[in-house]
PDB file of C-alpha atoms in Angstrom:
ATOM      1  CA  UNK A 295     -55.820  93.028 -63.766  1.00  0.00           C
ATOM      2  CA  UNK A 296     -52.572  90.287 -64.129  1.00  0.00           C
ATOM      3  CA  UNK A 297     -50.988  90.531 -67.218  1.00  0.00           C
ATOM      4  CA  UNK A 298     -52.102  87.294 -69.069  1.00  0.00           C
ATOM      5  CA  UNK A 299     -49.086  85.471 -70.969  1.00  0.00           C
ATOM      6  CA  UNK A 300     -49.454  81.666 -72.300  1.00  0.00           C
ATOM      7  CA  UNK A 301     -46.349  80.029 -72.307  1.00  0.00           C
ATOM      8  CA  UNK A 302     -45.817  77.227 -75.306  1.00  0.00           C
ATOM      9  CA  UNK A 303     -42.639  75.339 -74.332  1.00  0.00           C
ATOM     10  CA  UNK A 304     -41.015  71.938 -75.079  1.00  0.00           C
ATOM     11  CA  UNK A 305     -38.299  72.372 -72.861  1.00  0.00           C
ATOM     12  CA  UNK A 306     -37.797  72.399 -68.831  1.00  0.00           C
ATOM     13  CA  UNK A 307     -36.761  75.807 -68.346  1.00  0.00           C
ATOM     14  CA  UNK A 308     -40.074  76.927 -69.758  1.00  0.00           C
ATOM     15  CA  UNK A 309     -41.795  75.965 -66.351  1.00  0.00           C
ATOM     16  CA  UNK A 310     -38.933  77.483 -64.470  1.00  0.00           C
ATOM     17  CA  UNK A 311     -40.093  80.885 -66.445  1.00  0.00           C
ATOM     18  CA  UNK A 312     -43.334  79.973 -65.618  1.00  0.00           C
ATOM     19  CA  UNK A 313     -42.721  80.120 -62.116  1.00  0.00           C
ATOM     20  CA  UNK A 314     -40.858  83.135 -61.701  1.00  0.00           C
ATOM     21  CA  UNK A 315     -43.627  84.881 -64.173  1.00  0.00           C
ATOM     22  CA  UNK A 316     -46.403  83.872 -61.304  1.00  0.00           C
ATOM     23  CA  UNK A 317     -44.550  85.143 -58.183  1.00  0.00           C
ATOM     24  CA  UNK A 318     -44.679  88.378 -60.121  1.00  0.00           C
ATOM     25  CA  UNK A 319     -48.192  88.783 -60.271  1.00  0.00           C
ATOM     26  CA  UNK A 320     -48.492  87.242 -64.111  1.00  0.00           C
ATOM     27  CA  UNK A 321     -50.890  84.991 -64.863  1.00  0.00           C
ATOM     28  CA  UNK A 322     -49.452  82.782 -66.784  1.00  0.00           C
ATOM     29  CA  UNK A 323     -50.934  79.483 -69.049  1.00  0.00           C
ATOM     30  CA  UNK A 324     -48.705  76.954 -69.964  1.00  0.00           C
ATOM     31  CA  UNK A 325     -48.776  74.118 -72.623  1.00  0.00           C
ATOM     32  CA  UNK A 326     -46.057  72.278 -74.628  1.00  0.00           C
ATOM     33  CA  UNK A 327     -47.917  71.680 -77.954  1.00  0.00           C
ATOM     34  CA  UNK A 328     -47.474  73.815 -80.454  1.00  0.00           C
ATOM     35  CA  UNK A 329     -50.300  73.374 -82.265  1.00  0.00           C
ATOM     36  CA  UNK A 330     -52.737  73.859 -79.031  1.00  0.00           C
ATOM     37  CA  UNK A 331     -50.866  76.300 -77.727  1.00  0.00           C
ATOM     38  CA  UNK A 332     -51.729  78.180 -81.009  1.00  0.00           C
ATOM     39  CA  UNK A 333     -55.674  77.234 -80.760  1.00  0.00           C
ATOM     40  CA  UNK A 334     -55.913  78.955 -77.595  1.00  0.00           C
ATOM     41  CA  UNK A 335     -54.720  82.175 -78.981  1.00  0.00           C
ATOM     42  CA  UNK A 336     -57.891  81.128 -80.801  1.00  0.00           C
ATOM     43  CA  UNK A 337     -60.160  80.931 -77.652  1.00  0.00           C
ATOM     44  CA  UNK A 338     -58.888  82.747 -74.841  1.00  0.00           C
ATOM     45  CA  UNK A 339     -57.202  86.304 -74.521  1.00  0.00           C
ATOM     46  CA  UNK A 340     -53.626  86.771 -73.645  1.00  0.00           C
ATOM     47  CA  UNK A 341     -51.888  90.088 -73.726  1.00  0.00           C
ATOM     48  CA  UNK A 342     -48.059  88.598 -74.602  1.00  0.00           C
ATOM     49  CA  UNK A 343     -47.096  84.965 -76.318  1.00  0.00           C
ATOM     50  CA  UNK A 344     -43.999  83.520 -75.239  1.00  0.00           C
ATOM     51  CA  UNK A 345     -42.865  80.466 -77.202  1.00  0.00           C
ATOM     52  CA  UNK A 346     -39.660  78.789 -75.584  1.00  0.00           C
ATOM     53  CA  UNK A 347     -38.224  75.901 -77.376  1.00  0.00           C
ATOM     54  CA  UNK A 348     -34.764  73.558 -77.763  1.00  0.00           C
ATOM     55  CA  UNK A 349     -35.047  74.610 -81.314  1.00  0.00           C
ATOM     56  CA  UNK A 350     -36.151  77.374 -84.161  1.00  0.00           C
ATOM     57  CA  UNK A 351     -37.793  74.443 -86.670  1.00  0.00           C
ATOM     58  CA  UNK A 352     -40.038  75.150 -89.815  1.00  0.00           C
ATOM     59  CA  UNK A 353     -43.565  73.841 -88.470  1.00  0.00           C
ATOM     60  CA  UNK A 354     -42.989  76.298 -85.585  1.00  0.00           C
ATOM     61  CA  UNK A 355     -42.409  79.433 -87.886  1.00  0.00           C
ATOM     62  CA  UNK A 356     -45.307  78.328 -90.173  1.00  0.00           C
ATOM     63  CA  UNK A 357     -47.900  78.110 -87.138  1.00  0.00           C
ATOM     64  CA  UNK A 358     -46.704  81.830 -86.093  1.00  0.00           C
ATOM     65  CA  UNK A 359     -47.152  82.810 -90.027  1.00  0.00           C
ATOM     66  CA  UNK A 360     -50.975  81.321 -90.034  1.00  0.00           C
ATOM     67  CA  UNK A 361     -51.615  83.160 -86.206  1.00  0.00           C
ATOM     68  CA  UNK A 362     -50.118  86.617 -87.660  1.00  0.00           C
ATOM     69  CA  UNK A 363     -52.956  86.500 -90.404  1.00  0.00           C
ATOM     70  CA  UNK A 364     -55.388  86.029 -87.819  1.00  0.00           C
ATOM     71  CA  UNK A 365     -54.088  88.334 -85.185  1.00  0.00           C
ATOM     72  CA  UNK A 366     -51.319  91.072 -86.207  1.00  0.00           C
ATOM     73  CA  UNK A 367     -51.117  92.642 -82.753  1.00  0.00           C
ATOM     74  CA  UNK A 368     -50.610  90.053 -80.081  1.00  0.00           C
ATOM     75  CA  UNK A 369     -46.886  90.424 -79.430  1.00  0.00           C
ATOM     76  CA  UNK A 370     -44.869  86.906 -80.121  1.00  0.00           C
ATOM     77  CA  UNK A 371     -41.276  86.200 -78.509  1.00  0.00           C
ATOM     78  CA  UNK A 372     -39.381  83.145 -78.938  1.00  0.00           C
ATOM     79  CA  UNK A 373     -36.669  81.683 -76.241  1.00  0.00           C
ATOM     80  CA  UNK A 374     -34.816  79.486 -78.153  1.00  0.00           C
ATOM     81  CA  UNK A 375     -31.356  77.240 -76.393  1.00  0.00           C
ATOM     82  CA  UNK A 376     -30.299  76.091 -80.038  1.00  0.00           C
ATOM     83  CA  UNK A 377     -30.149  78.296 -83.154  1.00  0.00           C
ATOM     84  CA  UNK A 378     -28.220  79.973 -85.872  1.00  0.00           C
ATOM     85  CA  UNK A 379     -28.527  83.396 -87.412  1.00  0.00           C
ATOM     86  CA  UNK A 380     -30.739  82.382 -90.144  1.00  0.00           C
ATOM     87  CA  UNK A 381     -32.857  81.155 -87.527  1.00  0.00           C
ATOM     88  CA  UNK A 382     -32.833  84.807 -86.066  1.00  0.00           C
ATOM     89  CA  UNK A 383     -33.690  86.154 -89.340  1.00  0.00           C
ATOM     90  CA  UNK A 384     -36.534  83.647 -90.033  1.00  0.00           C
ATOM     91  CA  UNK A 385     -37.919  84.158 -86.963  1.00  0.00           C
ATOM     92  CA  UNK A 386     -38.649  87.388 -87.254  1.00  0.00           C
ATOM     93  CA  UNK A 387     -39.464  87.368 -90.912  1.00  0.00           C
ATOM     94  CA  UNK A 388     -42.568  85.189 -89.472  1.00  0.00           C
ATOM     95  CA  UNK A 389     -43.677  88.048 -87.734  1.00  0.00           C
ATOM     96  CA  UNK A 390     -42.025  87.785 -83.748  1.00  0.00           C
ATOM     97  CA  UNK A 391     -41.719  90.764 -82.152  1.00  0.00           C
ATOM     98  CA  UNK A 392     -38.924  89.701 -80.573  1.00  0.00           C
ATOM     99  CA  UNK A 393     -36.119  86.417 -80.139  1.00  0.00           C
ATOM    100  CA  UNK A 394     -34.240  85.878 -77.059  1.00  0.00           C
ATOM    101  CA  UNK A 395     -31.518  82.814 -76.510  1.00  0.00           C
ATOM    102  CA  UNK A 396     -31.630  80.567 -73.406  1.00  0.00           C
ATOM    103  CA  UNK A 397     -28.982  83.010 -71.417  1.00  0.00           C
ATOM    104  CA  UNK A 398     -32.089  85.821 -71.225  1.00  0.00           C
ATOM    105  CA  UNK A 399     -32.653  88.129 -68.311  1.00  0.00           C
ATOM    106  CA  UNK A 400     -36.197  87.313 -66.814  1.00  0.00           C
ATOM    107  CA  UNK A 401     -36.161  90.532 -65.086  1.00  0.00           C
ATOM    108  CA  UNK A 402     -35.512  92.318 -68.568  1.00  0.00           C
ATOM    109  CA  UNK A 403     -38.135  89.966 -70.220  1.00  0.00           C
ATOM    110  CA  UNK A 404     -40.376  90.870 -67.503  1.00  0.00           C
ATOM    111  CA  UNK A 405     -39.798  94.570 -67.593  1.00  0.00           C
ATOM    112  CA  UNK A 406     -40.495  94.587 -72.137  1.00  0.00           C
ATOM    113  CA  UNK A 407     -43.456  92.004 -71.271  1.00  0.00           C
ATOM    114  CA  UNK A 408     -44.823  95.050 -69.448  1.00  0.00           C
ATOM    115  CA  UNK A 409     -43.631  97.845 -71.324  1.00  0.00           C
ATOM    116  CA  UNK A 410     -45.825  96.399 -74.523  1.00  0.00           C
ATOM    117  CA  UNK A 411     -48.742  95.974 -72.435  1.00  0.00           C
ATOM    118  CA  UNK A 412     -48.785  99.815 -71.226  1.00  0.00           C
ATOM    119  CA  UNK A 413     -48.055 101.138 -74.319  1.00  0.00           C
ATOM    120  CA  UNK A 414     -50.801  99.054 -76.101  1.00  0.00           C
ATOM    121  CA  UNK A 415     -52.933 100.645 -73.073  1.00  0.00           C
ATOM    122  CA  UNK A 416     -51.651 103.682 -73.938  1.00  0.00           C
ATOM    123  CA  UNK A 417     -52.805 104.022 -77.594  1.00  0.00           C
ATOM    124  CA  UNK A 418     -56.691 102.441 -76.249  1.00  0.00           C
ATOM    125  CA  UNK A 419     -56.505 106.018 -74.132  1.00  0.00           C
ATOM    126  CA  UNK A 420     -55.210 108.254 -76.238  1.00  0.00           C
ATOM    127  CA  UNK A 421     -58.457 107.600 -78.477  1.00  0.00           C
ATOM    128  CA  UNK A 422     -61.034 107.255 -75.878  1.00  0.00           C
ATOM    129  CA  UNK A 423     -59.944 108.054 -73.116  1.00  0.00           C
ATOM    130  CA  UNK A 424     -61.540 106.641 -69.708  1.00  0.00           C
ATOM    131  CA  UNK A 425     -63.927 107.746 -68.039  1.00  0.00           C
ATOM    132  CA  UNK A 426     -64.844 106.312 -64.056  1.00  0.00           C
ATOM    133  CA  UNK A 427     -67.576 107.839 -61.670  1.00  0.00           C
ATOM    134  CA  UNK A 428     -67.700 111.514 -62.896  1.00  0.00           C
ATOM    135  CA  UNK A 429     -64.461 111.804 -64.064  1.00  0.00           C
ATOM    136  CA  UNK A 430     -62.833 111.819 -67.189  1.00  0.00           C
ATOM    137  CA  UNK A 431     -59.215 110.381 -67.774  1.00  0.00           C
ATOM    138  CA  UNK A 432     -57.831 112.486 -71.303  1.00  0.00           C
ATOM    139  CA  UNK A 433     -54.252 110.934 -71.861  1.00  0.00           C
ATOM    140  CA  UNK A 434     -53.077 114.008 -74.668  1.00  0.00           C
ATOM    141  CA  UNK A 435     -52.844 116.413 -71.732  1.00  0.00           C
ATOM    142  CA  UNK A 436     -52.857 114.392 -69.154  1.00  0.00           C
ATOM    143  CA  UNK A 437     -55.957 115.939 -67.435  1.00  0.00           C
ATOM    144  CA  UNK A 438     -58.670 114.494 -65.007  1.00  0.00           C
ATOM    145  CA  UNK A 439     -61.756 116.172 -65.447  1.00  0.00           C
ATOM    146  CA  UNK A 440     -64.523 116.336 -63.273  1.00  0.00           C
ATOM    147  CA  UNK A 441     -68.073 116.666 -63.840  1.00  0.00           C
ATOM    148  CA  UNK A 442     -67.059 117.611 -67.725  1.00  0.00           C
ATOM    149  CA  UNK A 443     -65.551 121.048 -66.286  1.00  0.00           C
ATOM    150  CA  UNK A 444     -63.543 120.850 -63.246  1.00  0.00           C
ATOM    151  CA  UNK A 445     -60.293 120.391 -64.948  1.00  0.00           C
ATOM    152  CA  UNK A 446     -57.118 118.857 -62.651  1.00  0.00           C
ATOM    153  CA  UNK A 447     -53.990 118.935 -64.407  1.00  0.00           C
ATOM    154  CA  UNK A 448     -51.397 115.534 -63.484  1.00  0.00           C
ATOM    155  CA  UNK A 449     -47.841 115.020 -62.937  1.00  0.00           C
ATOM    156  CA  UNK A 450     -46.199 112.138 -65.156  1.00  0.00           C
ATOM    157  CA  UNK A 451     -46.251 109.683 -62.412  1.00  0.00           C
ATOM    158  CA  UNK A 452     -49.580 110.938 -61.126  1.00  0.00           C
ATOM    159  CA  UNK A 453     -51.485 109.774 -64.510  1.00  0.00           C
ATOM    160  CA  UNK A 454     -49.427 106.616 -65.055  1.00  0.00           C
ATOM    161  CA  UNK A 455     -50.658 105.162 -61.510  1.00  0.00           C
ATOM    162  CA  UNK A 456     -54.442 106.310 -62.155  1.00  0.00           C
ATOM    163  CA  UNK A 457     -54.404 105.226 -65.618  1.00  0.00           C
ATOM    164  CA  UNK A 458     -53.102 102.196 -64.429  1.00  0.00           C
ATOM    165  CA  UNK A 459     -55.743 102.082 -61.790  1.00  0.00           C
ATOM    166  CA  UNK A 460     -58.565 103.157 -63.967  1.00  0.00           C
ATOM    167  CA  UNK A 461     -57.865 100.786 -66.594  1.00  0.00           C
ATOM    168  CA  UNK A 462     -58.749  97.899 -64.038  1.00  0.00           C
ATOM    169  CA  UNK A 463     -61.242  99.538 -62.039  1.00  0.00           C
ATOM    170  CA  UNK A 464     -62.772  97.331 -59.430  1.00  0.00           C
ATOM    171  CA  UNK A 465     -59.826  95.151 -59.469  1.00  0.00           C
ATOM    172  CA  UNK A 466     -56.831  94.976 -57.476  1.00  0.00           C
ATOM    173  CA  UNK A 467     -54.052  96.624 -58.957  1.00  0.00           C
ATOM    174  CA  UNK A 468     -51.061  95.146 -57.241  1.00  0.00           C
ATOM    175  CA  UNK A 469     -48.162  96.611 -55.339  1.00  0.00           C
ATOM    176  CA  UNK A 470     -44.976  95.496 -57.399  1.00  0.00           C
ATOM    177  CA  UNK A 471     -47.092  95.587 -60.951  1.00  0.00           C
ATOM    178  CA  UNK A 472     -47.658  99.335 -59.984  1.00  0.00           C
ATOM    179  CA  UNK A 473     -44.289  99.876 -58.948  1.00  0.00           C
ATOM    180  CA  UNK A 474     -42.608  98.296 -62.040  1.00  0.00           C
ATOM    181  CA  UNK A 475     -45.204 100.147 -64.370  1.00  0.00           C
ATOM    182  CA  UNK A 476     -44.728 103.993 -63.241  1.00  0.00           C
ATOM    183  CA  UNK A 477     -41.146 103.972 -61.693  1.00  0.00           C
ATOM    184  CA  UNK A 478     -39.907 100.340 -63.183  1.00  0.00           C
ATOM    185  CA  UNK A 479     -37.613  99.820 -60.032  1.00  0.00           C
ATOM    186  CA  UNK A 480     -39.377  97.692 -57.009  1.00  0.00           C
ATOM    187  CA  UNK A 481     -37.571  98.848 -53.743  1.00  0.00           C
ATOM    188  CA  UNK A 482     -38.652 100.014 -50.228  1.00  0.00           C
ATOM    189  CA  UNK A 483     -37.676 103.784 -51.160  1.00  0.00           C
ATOM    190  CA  UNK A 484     -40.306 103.033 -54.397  1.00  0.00           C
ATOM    191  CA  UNK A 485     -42.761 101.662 -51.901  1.00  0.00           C
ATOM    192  CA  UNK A 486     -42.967 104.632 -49.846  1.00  0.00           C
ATOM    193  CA  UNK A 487     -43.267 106.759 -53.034  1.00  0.00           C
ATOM    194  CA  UNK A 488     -46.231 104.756 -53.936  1.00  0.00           C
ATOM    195  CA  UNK A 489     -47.800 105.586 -50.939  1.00  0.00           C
ATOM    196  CA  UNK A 490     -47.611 109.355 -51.364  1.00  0.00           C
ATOM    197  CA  UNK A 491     -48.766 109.175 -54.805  1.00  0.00           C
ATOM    198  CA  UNK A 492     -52.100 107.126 -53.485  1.00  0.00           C
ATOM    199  CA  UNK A 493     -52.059 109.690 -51.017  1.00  0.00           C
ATOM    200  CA  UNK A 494     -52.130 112.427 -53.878  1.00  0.00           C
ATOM    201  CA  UNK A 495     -54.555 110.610 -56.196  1.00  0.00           C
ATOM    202  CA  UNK A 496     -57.617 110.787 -53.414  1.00  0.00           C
ATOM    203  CA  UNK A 497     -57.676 114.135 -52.948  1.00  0.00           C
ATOM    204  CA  UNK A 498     -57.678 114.681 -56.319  1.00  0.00           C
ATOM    205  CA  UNK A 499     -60.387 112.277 -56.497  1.00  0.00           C
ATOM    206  CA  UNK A 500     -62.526 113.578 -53.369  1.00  0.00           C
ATOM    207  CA  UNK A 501     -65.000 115.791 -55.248  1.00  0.00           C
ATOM    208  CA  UNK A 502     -66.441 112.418 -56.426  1.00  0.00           C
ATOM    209  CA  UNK A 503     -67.623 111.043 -52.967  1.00  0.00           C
ATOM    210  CA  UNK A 504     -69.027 107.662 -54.264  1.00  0.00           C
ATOM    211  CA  UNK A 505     -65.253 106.679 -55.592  1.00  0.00           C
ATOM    212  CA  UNK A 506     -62.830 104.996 -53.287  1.00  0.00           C
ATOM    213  CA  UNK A 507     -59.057 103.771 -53.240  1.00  0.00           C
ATOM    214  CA  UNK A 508     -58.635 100.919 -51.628  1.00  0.00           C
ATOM    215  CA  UNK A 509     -55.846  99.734 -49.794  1.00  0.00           C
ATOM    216  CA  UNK A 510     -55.441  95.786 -49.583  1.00  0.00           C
ATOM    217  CA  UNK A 511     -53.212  95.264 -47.240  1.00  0.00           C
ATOM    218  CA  UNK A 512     -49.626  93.744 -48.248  1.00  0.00           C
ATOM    219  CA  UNK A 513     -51.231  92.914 -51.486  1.00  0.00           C
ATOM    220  CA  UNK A 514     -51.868  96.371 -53.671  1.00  0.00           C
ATOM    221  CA  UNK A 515     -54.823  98.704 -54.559  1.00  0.00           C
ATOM    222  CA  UNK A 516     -58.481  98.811 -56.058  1.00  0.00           C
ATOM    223  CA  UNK A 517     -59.809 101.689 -57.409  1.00  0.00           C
ATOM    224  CA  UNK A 518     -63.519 101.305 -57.250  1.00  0.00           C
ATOM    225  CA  UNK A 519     -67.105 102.837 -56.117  1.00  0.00           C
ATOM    226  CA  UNK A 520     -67.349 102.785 -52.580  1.00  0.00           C
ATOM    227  CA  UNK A 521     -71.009 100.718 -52.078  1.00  0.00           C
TER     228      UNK A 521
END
Protein backbone atom coordinates (compact mmCIF):
# COMPACT_ATOMS: atom_id res chain seq x y z
CA UNK A 1 0.00 0.00 0.00
CA UNK A 2 1.33 3.95 -0.89
CA UNK A 3 2.14 5.74 1.99
CA UNK A 4 -0.77 8.30 2.32
CA UNK A 5 0.49 11.99 3.22
CA UNK A 6 -1.97 15.18 2.83
CA UNK A 7 -0.14 18.09 2.09
CA UNK A 8 -1.69 21.61 3.62
CA UNK A 9 0.27 24.39 1.88
CA UNK A 10 -0.17 28.12 1.10
CA UNK A 11 2.80 28.42 -0.79
CA UNK A 12 4.08 27.20 -4.44
CA UNK A 13 6.73 24.97 -3.46
CA UNK A 14 4.18 22.87 -1.65
CA UNK A 15 2.96 21.44 -5.11
CA UNK A 16 6.52 21.12 -6.23
CA UNK A 17 6.80 18.62 -2.99
CA UNK A 18 3.78 17.29 -4.06
CA UNK A 19 5.10 16.23 -7.18
CA UNK A 20 8.24 14.77 -6.33
CA UNK A 21 6.24 12.86 -3.30
CA UNK A 22 4.00 11.10 -6.27
CA UNK A 23 6.84 9.98 -8.60
CA UNK A 24 7.91 8.15 -5.48
CA UNK A 25 5.11 6.02 -5.10
CA UNK A 26 3.29 8.45 -2.26
CA UNK A 27 0.00 9.16 -2.48
CA UNK A 28 -0.26 12.32 -1.70
CA UNK A 29 -3.61 14.87 -1.00
CA UNK A 30 -3.15 18.33 -1.28
CA UNK A 31 -5.16 21.42 -0.06
CA UNK A 32 -4.18 25.01 0.93
CA UNK A 33 -6.74 25.69 3.73
CA UNK A 34 -5.85 25.21 6.89
CA UNK A 35 -8.83 24.71 8.40
CA UNK A 36 -9.98 21.86 5.72
CA UNK A 37 -6.93 20.51 5.53
CA UNK A 38 -7.42 19.82 9.31
CA UNK A 39 -11.17 18.35 8.76
CA UNK A 40 -9.87 15.75 6.62
CA UNK A 41 -7.57 14.43 9.21
CA UNK A 42 -11.15 14.21 10.48
CA UNK A 43 -12.51 12.00 7.59
CA UNK A 44 -9.95 10.26 5.78
CA UNK A 45 -6.71 8.33 6.95
CA UNK A 46 -3.28 9.56 6.28
CA UNK A 47 -0.20 7.98 7.72
CA UNK A 48 2.13 11.48 7.81
CA UNK A 49 0.80 15.39 7.82
CA UNK A 50 2.94 17.75 6.17
CA UNK A 51 2.00 21.40 6.65
CA UNK A 52 4.22 23.80 4.41
CA UNK A 53 3.65 27.42 4.79
CA UNK A 54 5.35 31.19 4.09
CA UNK A 55 4.88 31.54 7.76
CA UNK A 56 4.71 29.88 11.53
CA UNK A 57 1.35 32.16 12.60
CA UNK A 58 -0.86 31.58 15.79
CA UNK A 59 -4.20 30.21 14.09
CA UNK A 60 -1.91 27.58 12.50
CA UNK A 61 -0.36 26.34 15.89
CA UNK A 62 -3.83 26.48 17.56
CA UNK A 63 -5.50 24.15 14.77
CA UNK A 64 -2.44 21.57 15.36
CA UNK A 65 -3.17 22.02 19.35
CA UNK A 66 -7.13 21.12 18.80
CA UNK A 67 -5.97 17.98 16.12
CA UNK A 68 -3.32 16.67 18.86
CA UNK A 69 -6.35 16.25 21.36
CA UNK A 70 -8.10 14.37 18.86
CA UNK A 71 -5.32 12.34 17.42
CA UNK A 72 -1.84 12.10 19.44
CA UNK A 73 -0.18 9.74 16.97
CA UNK A 74 -0.46 11.01 13.44
CA UNK A 75 3.01 12.47 12.94
CA UNK A 76 2.84 16.49 12.04
CA UNK A 77 5.88 18.35 10.21
CA UNK A 78 5.89 21.85 9.28
CA UNK A 79 8.04 23.42 6.17
CA UNK A 80 8.13 26.78 6.94
CA UNK A 81 10.32 29.70 4.33
CA UNK A 82 9.89 32.47 7.13
CA UNK A 83 10.45 32.01 10.88
CA UNK A 84 12.33 32.75 14.02
CA UNK A 85 13.43 30.53 16.86
CA UNK A 86 10.49 31.13 18.95
CA UNK A 87 8.64 29.98 16.11
CA UNK A 88 10.76 26.67 16.32
CA UNK A 89 10.01 26.38 19.87
CA UNK A 90 6.23 27.04 19.50
CA UNK A 91 5.95 24.79 16.96
CA UNK A 92 6.85 22.04 18.59
CA UNK A 93 5.39 22.96 21.92
CA UNK A 94 1.99 22.44 19.76
CA UNK A 95 2.82 19.03 19.40
CA UNK A 96 4.92 18.65 15.65
CA UNK A 97 6.98 15.96 15.45
CA UNK A 98 9.15 17.68 13.51
CA UNK A 99 10.01 21.53 11.68
CA UNK A 100 11.98 21.81 8.63
CA UNK A 101 12.89 25.40 6.79
CA UNK A 102 12.35 25.92 3.03
CA UNK A 103 16.20 24.74 2.20
CA UNK A 104 14.99 20.87 3.27
CA UNK A 105 16.25 17.74 1.61
CA UNK A 106 13.17 15.93 -0.02
CA UNK A 107 15.14 12.86 -0.24
CA UNK A 108 15.83 13.11 3.66
CA UNK A 109 12.11 14.11 4.22
CA UNK A 110 11.23 11.24 2.18
CA UNK A 111 13.51 8.75 3.81
CA UNK A 112 11.98 10.03 7.95
CA UNK A 113 8.39 10.11 6.13
CA UNK A 114 9.11 6.39 5.79
CA UNK A 115 11.09 5.58 8.64
CA UNK A 116 7.86 6.68 10.98
CA UNK A 117 5.62 4.69 8.96
CA UNK A 118 7.72 1.29 9.48
CA UNK A 119 8.34 1.80 12.83
CA UNK A 120 4.62 2.58 13.63
CA UNK A 121 4.23 -0.87 11.59
CA UNK A 122 6.62 -2.19 13.63
CA UNK A 123 5.05 -1.73 17.11
CA UNK A 124 1.27 -3.08 15.30
CA UNK A 125 3.62 -6.49 14.88
CA UNK A 126 5.37 -6.74 17.71
CA UNK A 127 1.83 -7.15 19.53
CA UNK A 128 0.03 -9.21 17.07
CA UNK A 129 1.92 -10.25 14.88
CA UNK A 130 0.59 -11.27 11.23
CA UNK A 131 -0.54 -13.99 10.23
CA UNK A 132 -1.19 -14.84 6.03
CA UNK A 133 -2.25 -18.33 4.56
CA UNK A 134 -0.81 -20.76 7.22
CA UNK A 135 1.83 -18.83 8.34
CA UNK A 136 2.56 -16.83 11.15
CA UNK A 137 4.79 -13.59 11.00
CA UNK A 138 6.26 -13.17 15.06
CA UNK A 139 8.41 -9.87 14.85
CA UNK A 140 10.32 -10.57 18.66
CA UNK A 141 12.31 -13.35 17.01
CA UNK A 142 11.85 -12.76 13.82
CA UNK A 143 10.35 -16.22 12.97
CA UNK A 144 7.85 -17.45 10.22
CA UNK A 145 5.97 -20.21 11.38
CA UNK A 146 4.16 -22.61 9.53
CA UNK A 147 1.20 -24.54 10.25
CA UNK A 148 1.71 -23.30 14.15
CA UNK A 149 4.97 -25.65 14.27
CA UNK A 150 7.21 -25.54 11.39
CA UNK A 151 9.38 -22.84 12.67
CA UNK A 152 11.79 -20.82 9.88
CA UNK A 153 14.11 -18.57 11.45
CA UNK A 154 14.83 -14.93 9.13
CA UNK A 155 17.70 -12.84 8.35
CA UNK A 156 17.22 -8.96 9.12
CA UNK A 157 16.54 -8.11 5.59
CA UNK A 158 14.61 -11.31 5.02
CA UNK A 159 11.72 -10.20 7.64
CA UNK A 160 11.80 -6.50 6.76
CA UNK A 161 10.79 -7.34 2.96
CA UNK A 162 8.01 -9.99 4.10
CA UNK A 163 6.79 -7.88 6.78
CA UNK A 164 6.66 -5.31 4.41
CA UNK A 165 4.92 -7.59 2.02
CA UNK A 166 2.60 -9.12 4.50
CA UNK A 167 1.48 -5.98 5.87
CA UNK A 168 -0.15 -5.18 2.35
CA UNK A 169 -1.04 -8.49 1.28
CA UNK A 170 -2.87 -8.57 -1.99
CA UNK A 171 -1.45 -5.33 -2.93
CA UNK A 172 1.42 -4.33 -4.87
CA UNK A 173 4.27 -3.56 -2.88
CA UNK A 174 6.43 -1.47 -5.12
CA UNK A 175 10.00 -1.74 -6.28
CA UNK A 176 11.72 1.56 -4.95
CA UNK A 177 9.23 1.67 -1.65
CA UNK A 178 10.79 -1.85 -0.94
CA UNK A 179 14.12 -0.85 -1.71
CA UNK A 180 14.12 2.38 0.39
CA UNK A 181 12.35 0.44 3.34
CA UNK A 182 14.87 -2.66 3.92
CA UNK A 183 18.21 -1.30 2.44
CA UNK A 184 17.17 2.68 2.24
CA UNK A 185 19.52 3.15 -0.88
CA UNK A 186 17.61 2.73 -4.49
CA UNK A 187 20.39 1.61 -7.00
CA UNK A 188 20.78 -1.14 -9.67
CA UNK A 189 23.26 -3.16 -7.26
CA UNK A 190 19.99 -2.80 -4.59
CA UNK A 191 17.76 -3.97 -7.38
CA UNK A 192 19.48 -7.10 -7.99
CA UNK A 193 19.60 -7.72 -4.20
CA UNK A 194 15.92 -7.44 -4.17
CA UNK A 195 15.63 -10.01 -6.50
CA UNK A 196 17.54 -12.63 -4.54
CA UNK A 197 15.76 -11.85 -1.47
CA UNK A 198 12.21 -12.54 -3.46
CA UNK A 199 14.02 -15.38 -4.62
CA UNK A 200 14.70 -16.46 -0.88
CA UNK A 201 11.27 -15.52 0.51
CA UNK A 202 9.35 -18.30 -1.88
CA UNK A 203 11.04 -21.06 -0.89
CA UNK A 204 10.60 -20.24 2.39
CA UNK A 205 7.09 -19.78 1.60
CA UNK A 206 6.57 -23.06 -0.65
CA UNK A 207 5.17 -25.38 2.03
CA UNK A 208 2.05 -23.14 1.71
CA UNK A 209 1.10 -23.99 -1.98
CA UNK A 210 -2.02 -21.68 -2.20
CA UNK A 211 0.42 -18.43 -1.48
CA UNK A 212 2.13 -16.70 -4.33
CA UNK A 213 4.73 -13.77 -4.96
CA UNK A 214 4.03 -11.96 -7.63
CA UNK A 215 6.19 -10.24 -9.85
CA UNK A 216 4.64 -7.09 -11.71
CA UNK A 217 6.76 -6.36 -14.10
CA UNK A 218 8.84 -2.92 -13.89
CA UNK A 219 6.40 -1.96 -11.27
CA UNK A 220 7.10 -4.14 -7.83
CA UNK A 221 5.55 -7.17 -5.98
CA UNK A 222 2.20 -8.65 -4.50
CA UNK A 223 2.20 -11.06 -2.04
CA UNK A 224 -1.09 -12.80 -2.28
CA UNK A 225 -3.14 -16.29 -2.59
CA UNK A 226 -2.63 -17.68 -5.81
CA UNK A 227 -6.64 -18.23 -7.07
Amino acid sequence: MEPRIIIITDCADGSRLRDFLMVNDVNVTTTTHVERGFKKLGTAFFDVCIIYTQAVYSDLLDEIRKNRADNIRLPIYIIAQHFSKTNVLDAYASGIDDFFDSAFDAEILLIKISNVIRRRSLLTAESQGIVFGKYHLRHELRQLVYDGDTVIHLTIKEFELLFLMASNFGELVPKNQAMRTVWKRNDCFTSKCLDVYIWKLRKHLAMDVSLSIKNVRNSGFLLTNKN
